[in-house]
Coordinates of C-alpha atoms and ligand atoms in Angstrom, one line a residue:
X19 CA 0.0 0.0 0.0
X20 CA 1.6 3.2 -1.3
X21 CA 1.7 6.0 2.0
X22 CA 1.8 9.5 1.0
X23 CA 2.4 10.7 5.2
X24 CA 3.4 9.2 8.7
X25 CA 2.6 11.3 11.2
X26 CA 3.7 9.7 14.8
X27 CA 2.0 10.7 18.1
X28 CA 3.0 9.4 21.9
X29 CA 5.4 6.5 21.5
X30 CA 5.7 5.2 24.8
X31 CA 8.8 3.3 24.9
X32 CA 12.7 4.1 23.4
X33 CA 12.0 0.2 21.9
X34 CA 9.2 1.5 19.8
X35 CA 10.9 4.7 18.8
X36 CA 13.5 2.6 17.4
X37 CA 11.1 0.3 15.6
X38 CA 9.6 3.2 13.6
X39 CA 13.0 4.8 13.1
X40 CA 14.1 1.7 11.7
X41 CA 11.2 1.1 9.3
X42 CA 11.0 4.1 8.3
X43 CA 14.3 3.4 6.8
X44 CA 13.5 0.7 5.1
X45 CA 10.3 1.8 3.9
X46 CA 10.6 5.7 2.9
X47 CA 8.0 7.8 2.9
X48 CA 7.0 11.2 1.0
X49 CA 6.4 13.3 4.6
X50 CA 7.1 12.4 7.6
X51 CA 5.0 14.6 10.5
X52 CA 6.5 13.9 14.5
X53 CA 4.5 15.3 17.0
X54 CA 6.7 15.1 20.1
X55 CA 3.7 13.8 22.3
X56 CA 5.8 14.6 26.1
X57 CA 3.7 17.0 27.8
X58 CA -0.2 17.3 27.0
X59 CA -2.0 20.3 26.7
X60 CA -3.3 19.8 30.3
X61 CA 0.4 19.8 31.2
X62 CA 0.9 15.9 32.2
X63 CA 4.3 14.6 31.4
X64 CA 4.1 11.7 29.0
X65 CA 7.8 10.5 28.4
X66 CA 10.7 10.2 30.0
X67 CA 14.8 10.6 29.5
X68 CA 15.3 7.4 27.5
X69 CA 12.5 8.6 24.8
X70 CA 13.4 12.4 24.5
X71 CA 17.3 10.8 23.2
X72 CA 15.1 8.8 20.8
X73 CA 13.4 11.5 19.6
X74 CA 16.2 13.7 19.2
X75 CA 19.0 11.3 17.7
X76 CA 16.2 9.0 15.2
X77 CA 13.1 10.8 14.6
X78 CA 14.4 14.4 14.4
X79 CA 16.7 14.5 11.6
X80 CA 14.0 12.2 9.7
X81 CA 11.8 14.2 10.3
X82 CA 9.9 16.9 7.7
X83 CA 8.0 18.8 11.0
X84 CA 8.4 18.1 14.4
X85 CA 5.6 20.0 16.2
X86 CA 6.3 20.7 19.7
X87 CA 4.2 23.1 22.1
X88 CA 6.6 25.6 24.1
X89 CA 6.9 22.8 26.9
X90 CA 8.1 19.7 25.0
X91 CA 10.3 22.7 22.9
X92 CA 12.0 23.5 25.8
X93 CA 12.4 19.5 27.0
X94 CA 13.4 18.5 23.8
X95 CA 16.4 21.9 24.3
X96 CA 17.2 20.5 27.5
X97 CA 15.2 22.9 30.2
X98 CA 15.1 26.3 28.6
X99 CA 12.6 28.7 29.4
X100 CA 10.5 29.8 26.6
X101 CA 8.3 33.1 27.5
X102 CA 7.7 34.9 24.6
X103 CA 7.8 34.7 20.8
X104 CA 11.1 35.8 20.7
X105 CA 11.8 32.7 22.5
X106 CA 10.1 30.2 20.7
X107 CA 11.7 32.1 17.4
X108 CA 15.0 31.1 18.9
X109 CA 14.0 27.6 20.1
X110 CA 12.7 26.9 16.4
X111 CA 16.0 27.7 15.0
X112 CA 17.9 25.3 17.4
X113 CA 15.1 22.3 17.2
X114 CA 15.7 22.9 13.5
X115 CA 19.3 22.5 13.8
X116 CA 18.9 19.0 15.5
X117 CA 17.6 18.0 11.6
X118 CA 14.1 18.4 10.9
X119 CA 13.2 20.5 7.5
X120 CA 10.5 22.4 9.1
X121 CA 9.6 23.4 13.0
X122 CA 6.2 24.5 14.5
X123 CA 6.7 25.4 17.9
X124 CA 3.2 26.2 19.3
X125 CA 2.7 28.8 21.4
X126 CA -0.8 28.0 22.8
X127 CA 0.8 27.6 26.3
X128 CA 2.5 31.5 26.3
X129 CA 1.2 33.4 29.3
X130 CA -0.4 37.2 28.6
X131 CA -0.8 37.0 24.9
X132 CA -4.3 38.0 23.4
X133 CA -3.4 35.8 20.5
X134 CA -2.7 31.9 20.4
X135 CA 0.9 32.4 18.3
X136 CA 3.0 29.5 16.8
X137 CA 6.1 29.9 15.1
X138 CA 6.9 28.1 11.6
X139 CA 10.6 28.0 10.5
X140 CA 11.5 26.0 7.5
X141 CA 15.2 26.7 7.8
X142 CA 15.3 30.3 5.9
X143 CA 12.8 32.2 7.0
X144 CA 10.0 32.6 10.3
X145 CA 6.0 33.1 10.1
X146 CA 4.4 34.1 13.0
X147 CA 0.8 32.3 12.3
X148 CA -1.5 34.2 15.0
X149 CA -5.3 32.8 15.7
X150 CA -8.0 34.2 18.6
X151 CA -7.4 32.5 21.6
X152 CA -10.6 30.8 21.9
X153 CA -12.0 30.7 26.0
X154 CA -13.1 27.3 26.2
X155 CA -12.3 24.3 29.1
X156 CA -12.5 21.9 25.3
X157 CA -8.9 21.8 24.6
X158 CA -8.1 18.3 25.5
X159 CA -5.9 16.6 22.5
X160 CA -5.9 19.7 20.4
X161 CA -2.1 19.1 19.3
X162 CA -2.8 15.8 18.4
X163 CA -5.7 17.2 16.1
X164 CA -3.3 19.6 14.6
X165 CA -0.5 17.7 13.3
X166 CA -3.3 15.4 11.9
X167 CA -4.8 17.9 10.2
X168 CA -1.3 19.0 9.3
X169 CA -0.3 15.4 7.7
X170 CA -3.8 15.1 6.1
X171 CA -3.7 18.3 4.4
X172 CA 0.0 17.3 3.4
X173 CA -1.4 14.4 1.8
X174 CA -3.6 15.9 -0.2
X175 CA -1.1 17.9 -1.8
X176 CA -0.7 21.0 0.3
X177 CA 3.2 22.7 0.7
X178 CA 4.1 22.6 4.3
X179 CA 3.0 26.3 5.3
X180 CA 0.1 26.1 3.7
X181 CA -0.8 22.9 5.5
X182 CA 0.3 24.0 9.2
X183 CA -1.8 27.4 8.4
X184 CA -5.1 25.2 7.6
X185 CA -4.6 22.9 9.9
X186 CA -4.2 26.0 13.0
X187 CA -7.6 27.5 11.1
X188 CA -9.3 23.9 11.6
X189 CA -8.4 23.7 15.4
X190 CA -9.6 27.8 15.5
X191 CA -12.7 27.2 14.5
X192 CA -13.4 23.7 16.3
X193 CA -12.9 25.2 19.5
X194 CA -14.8 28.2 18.4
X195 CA -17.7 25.7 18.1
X196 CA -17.4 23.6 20.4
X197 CA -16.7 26.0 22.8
X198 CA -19.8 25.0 25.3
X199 CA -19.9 22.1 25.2
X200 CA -20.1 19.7 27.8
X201 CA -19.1 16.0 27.4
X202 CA -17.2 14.1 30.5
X203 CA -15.7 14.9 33.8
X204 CA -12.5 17.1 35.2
X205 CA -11.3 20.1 34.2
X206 CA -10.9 19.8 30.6
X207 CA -12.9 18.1 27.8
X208 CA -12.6 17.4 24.4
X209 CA -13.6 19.5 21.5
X210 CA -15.7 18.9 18.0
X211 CA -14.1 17.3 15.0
X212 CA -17.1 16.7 13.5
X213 CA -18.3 20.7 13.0
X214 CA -18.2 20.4 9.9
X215 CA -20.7 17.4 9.5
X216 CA -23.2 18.8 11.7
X217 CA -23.2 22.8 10.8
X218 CA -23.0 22.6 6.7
X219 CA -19.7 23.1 5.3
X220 CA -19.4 26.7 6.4
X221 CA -22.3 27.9 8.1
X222 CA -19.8 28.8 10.5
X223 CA -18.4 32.0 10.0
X224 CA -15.1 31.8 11.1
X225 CA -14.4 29.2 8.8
X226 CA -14.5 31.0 5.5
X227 CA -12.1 33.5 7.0
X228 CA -9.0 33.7 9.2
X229 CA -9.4 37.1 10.7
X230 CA -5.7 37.2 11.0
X231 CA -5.6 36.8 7.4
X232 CA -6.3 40.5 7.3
X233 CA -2.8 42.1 8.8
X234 CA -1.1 42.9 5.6
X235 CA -3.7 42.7 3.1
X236 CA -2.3 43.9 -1.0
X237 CA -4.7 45.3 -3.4
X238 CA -3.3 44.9 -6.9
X239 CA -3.4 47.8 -8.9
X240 CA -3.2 47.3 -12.8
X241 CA -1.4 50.9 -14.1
X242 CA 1.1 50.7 -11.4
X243 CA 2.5 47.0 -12.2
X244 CA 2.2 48.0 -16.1
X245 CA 4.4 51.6 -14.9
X246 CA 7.2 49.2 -13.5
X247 CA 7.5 46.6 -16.2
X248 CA 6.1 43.9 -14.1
X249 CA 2.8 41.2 -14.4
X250 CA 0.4 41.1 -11.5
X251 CA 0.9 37.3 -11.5
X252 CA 5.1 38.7 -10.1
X253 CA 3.4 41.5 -8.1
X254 CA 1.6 39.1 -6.2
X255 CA 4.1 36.4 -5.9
X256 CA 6.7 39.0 -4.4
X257 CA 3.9 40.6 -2.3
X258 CA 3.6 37.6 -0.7
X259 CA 6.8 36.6 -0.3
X260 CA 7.7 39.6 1.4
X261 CA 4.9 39.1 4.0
X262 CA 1.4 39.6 2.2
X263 CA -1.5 37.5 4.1
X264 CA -4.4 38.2 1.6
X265 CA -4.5 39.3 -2.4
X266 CA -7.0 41.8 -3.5
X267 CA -6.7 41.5 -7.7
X268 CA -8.3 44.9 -8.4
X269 CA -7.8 45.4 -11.9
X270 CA -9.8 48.7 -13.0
X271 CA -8.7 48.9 -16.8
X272 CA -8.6 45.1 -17.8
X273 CA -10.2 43.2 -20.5
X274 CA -12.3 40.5 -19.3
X275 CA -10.2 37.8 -20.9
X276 CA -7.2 38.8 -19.4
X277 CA -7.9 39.8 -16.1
X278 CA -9.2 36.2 -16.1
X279 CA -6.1 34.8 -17.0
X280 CA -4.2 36.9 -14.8
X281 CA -6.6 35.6 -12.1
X282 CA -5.9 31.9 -12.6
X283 CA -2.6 32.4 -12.3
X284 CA -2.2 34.1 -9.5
X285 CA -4.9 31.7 -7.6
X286 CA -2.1 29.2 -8.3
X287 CA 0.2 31.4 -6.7
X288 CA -1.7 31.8 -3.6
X289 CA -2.9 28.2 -3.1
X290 CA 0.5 27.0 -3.1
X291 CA 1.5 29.3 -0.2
X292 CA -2.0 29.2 1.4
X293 CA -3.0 32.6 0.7
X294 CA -6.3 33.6 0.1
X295 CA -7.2 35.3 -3.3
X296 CA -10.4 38.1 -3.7
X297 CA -11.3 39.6 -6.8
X298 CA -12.3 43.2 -6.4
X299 CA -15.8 43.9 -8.0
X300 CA -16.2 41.1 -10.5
X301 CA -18.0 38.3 -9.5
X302 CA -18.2 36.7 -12.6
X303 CA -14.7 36.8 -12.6
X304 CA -14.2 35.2 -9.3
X305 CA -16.9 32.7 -10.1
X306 CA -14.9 31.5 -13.5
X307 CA -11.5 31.2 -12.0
X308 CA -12.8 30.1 -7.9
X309 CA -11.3 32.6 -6.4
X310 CA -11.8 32.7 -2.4
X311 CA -14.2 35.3 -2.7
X312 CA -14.3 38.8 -3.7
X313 CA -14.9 42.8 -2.6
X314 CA -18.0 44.9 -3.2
X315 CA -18.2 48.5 -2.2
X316 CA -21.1 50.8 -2.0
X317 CA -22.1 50.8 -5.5
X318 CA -21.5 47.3 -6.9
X319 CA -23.2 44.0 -6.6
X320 CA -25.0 44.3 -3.2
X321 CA -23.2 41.6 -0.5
X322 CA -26.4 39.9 0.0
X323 CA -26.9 39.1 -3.9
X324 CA -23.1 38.4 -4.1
X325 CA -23.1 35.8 -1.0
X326 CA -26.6 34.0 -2.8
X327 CA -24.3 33.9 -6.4
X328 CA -21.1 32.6 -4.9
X329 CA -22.3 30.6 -2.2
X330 CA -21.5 29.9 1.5
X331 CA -18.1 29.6 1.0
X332 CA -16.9 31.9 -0.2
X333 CA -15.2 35.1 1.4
X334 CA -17.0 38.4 1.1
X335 CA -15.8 41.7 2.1
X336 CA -17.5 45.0 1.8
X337 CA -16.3 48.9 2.0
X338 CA -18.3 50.6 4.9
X339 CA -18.0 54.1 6.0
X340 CA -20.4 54.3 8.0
X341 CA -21.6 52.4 11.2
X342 CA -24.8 52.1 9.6
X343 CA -23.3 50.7 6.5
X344 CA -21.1 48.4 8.8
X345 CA -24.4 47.0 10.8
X346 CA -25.7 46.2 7.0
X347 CA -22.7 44.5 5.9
X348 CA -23.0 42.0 9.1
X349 CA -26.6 41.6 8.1
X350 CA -25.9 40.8 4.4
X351 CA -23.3 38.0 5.6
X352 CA -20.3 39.4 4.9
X353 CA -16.9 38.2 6.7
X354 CA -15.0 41.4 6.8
X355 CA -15.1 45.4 6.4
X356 CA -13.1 47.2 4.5
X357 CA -12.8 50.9 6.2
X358 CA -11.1 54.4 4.5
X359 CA -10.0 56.2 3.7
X360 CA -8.4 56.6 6.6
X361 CA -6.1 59.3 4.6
X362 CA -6.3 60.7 1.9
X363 CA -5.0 58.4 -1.5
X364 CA -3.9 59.5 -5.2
X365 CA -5.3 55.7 -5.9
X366 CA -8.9 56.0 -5.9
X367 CA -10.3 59.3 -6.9
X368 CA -12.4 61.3 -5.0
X369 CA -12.3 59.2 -2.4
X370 CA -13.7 60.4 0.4
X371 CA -11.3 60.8 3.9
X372 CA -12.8 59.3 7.1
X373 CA -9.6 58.9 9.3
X374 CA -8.7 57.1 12.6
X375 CA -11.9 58.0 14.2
X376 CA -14.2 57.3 11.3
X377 CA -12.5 54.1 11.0
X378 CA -12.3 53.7 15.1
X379 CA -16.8 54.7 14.5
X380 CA -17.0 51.9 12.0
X381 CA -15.3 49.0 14.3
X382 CA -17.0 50.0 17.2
X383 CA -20.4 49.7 14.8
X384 CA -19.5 45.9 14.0
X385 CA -18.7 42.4 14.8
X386 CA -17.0 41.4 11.9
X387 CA -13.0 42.0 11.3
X388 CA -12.3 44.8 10.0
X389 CA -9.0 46.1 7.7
X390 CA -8.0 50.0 7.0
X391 CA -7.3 51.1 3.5
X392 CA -6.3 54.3 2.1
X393 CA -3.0 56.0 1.9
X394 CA -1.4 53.8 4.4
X395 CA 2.0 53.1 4.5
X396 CA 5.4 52.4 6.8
X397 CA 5.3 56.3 7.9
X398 CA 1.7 55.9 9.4
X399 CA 0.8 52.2 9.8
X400 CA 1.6 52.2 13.5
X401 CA -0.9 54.9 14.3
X402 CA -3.8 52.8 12.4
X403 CA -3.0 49.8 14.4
X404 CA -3.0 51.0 17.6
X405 CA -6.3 52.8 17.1
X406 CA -7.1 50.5 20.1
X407 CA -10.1 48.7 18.8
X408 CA -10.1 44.7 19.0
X409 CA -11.6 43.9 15.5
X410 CA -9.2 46.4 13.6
X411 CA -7.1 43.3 12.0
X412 CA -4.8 44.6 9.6
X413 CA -4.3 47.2 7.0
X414 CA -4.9 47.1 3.1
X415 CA -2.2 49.2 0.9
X416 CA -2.0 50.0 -3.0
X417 CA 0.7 52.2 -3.8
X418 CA 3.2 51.5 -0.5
X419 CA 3.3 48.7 -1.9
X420 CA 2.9 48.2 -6.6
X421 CA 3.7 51.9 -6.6
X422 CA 7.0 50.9 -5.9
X423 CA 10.0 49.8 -7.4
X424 CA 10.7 46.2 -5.5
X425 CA 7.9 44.6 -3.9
X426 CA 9.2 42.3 -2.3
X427 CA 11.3 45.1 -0.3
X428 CA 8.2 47.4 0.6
X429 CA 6.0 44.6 1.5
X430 CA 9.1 43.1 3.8
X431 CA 9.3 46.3 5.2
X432 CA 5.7 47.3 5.9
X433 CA 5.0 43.8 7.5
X434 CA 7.9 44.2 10.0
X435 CA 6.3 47.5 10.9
X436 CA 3.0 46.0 11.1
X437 CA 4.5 42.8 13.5
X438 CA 6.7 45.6 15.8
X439 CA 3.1 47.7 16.2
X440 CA 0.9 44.6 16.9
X441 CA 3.2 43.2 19.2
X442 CA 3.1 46.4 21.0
X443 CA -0.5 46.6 21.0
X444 CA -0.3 43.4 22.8
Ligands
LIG528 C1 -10.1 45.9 1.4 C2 -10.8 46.9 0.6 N1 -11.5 47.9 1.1 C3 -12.1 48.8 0.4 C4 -12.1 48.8 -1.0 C5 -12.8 49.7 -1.9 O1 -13.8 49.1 -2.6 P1 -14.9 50.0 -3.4 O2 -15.5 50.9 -2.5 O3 -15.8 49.1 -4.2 O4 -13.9 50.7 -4.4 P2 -13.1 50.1 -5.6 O5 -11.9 49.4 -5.0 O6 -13.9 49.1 -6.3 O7 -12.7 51.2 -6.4 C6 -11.3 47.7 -1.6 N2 -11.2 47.6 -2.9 N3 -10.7 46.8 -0.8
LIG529 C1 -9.2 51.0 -3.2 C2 -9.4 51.9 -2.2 N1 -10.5 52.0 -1.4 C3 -10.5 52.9 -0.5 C4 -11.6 53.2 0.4 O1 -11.5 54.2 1.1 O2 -12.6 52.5 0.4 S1 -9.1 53.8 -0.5 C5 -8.5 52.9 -1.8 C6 -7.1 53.1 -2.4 C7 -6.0 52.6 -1.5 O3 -4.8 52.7 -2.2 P1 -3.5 53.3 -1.5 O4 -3.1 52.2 -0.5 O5 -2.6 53.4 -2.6 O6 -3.9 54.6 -0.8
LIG530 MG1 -15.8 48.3 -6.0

């Protein structure tokens, strides 16, 4: 029987360790996913001395991700304290160094952060992959769920980030719903696999969209790619690469035909790192090529008549500013709320200017996520995200970013300003 994954969970003895290690030898497989199973999420210590050498001198360097939380990380790195994310940044890089392509060192354990934060390192670079910390007593055998969510999503033909990213969305939402629940005794219990089954696919509206997937959100912008010799399917690729969580493909001045073409392949683009892809305005467009969903303002397709063309999956976001317009959007199922300008833009003329407070009105006005666009760059990101409201998640940007000469370099750059200002907000 051909296996595309192994994925190991607690292996109780140094004998059994050495079994797999062994077979796993003879018989090679595509991905190999070790979840160090040595302390639980409810903190119980699961193997001792003998096991911990096993892991690190035979599974380790086999290994294509090892998945420790911060406890076993700092086991398998012989006592070290991790407290914060610069921590677990540095205990990925020396877990890494013991063999393993990738690390995920999960930070559900960390004390005072608003955020449950893991730390991916593949061996070049790090992603901080943030989630809400869900308030539920439901978390019994969530890393177990993860890493097989991880190796399932491997199997079906997912690259490694974009795996661990839909594998942490999965658990997010899970918890989210099962987050009352009541089944067994003692403090904690375990959560819903089975959401899914019971709600409809996505009836659940956390599971169309990660709200995180808002912090640095790029909005193409035909003229200016065209201005520096570039295609949007490179703009988007670099945009990414330098740190981009969502594409906008908002192509003003495109034929049909091409802006379709364009479309497909940057959706190949963005699947393979597990980025999601809107199409601004056109949802025939979006329907033709399955895009993740698209944006509406104001004056286009209404978000109610979009959601009943594209469906419950699919993401929808809508340009409010107003709080009344915001209240509507919630009502219309919509997942997010695009607010600006906050200043004023060359991008999209007359454009009206509702700045920190109009945008600070609108969040206040809403329940759903909500991302600032207009004129925002690296001089005045900061100030937008510390605005101070809860559902402000990230910022969209235009020019700062396709008006610009590299984009790999100005997205780099605006996302390291972003991560410095959330983790102060924190
Ligand atoms: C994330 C985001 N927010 C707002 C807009 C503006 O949309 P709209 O008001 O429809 O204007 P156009 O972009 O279509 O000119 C957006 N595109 N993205
Ligand atoms: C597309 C768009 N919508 C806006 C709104 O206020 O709804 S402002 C805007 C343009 C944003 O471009 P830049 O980052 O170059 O200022
Ligand atoms: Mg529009």
């Amino acid at each position: 029987m051909h296996v595309d994954v192994v994925k190991t969970g607690m292996l109780p003895s140094l004998g059994i360790v050495k079994v797999l290690h062994k077979s796993l030898r003879e018989y090679p497989v595509p991905a190999l996913v070790v979840d160090p199973v040595m302390v639980s999420t409810s903190g119980d210590v699961l193997a001792g001395p003998s096991i911990l050498a096993g892991f690190r001198n035979e599974l380790l360097p086999m290994a294509d991700l090892v998945t420790p939380n911060i406890k076993e990380a700092s086991v398998l790195l012989g006592g070290v304290q991790l407290e914060s994310v610069s921590d677990m940044r540095s205990a990925a890089k020396l877990i890494h160094d013991m063999g393993p392509r990738n690390v995920l060192v999960k930070g559900g354990h960390l004390p005072d952060s608003l955020d449950a934060i893991d730390v991916f390192f593949d061996g070049e670079s790090f992603h901080e992959l943030h989630s809400s910390r869900i308030k539920t007593r439901n978390t019994h055998g969530t890393g177990c769920t993860l890493a097989s969510c991880i190796a399932a999503e491997l199997a079906k033909g997912s690259s490694m980030l974009s795996a661990v990213k839909d594998a942490k969305h999965f658990i997010e939402t899970a918890l989210a719903y099962s987050r009352d629940i009541i089944i067994g005794k003692g403090a904690q219990g375990p959560f819903d696999h089975h959401f899914r089954l019971k709600n409809g696919q996505s009836s659940c509206r956390l599971d169309r969209l990660n709200p995180n997937d808002l912090l640095l959100y790029a909005v193409t912008d035909s003229g200016m790619n065209r201005k520096w010799g570039r295609s949007i399917a490179d703009a988007v690729k670099s945009s990414i690469e330098g740190g981009a969580t969502i594409i906008q493909l908002r192509e003003k001045d495109a034929e049909t035909r091409e802006f379709l073409e364009a479309a497909k392949a940057c959706l190949e683009i963005c699947r393979l790192h597990g980025v999601p892809l809107l199409i601004n305005d056109r949802i025939d467009v979006a329907l033709a090529c399955d895009a993740d969903g698209v944006h509406v303002g104001q004056s286009d397709m209404p978000a109610h008549v979009a959601r009943s063309l594209l469906g419950p999956e699919k993401i929808i976001g809508v340009s409010c500013k107003t709080p009344e317009q915001a209240q509507q959007a919630w009502i219309d199922g919509a997942d997010y709320i695009g607010s600006g300008g906050v200043y004023p833009t060359n991008t999209k003329e007359n454009n009206r200017t509702i700045g920190l407070d109009g945008l600070r009105t609108v969040c206040l006005a809403s329940k759903l996520p909500v991302v600032a666009i207009g004129g925002i760059g690296t001089s005045n990101v900061r100030a937008v995200m510390e605005i101070g409201v809860p559902n402000l998640k990230g910022v969209a940007v235009v020019s700062a970013l396709f008006d610009r000469e590299c984009v790999l370099t100005e997205t780099r750059k605006l996302h390291a300003v972003i991560m410095e200002a959330t983790s102060l907000v924190k």
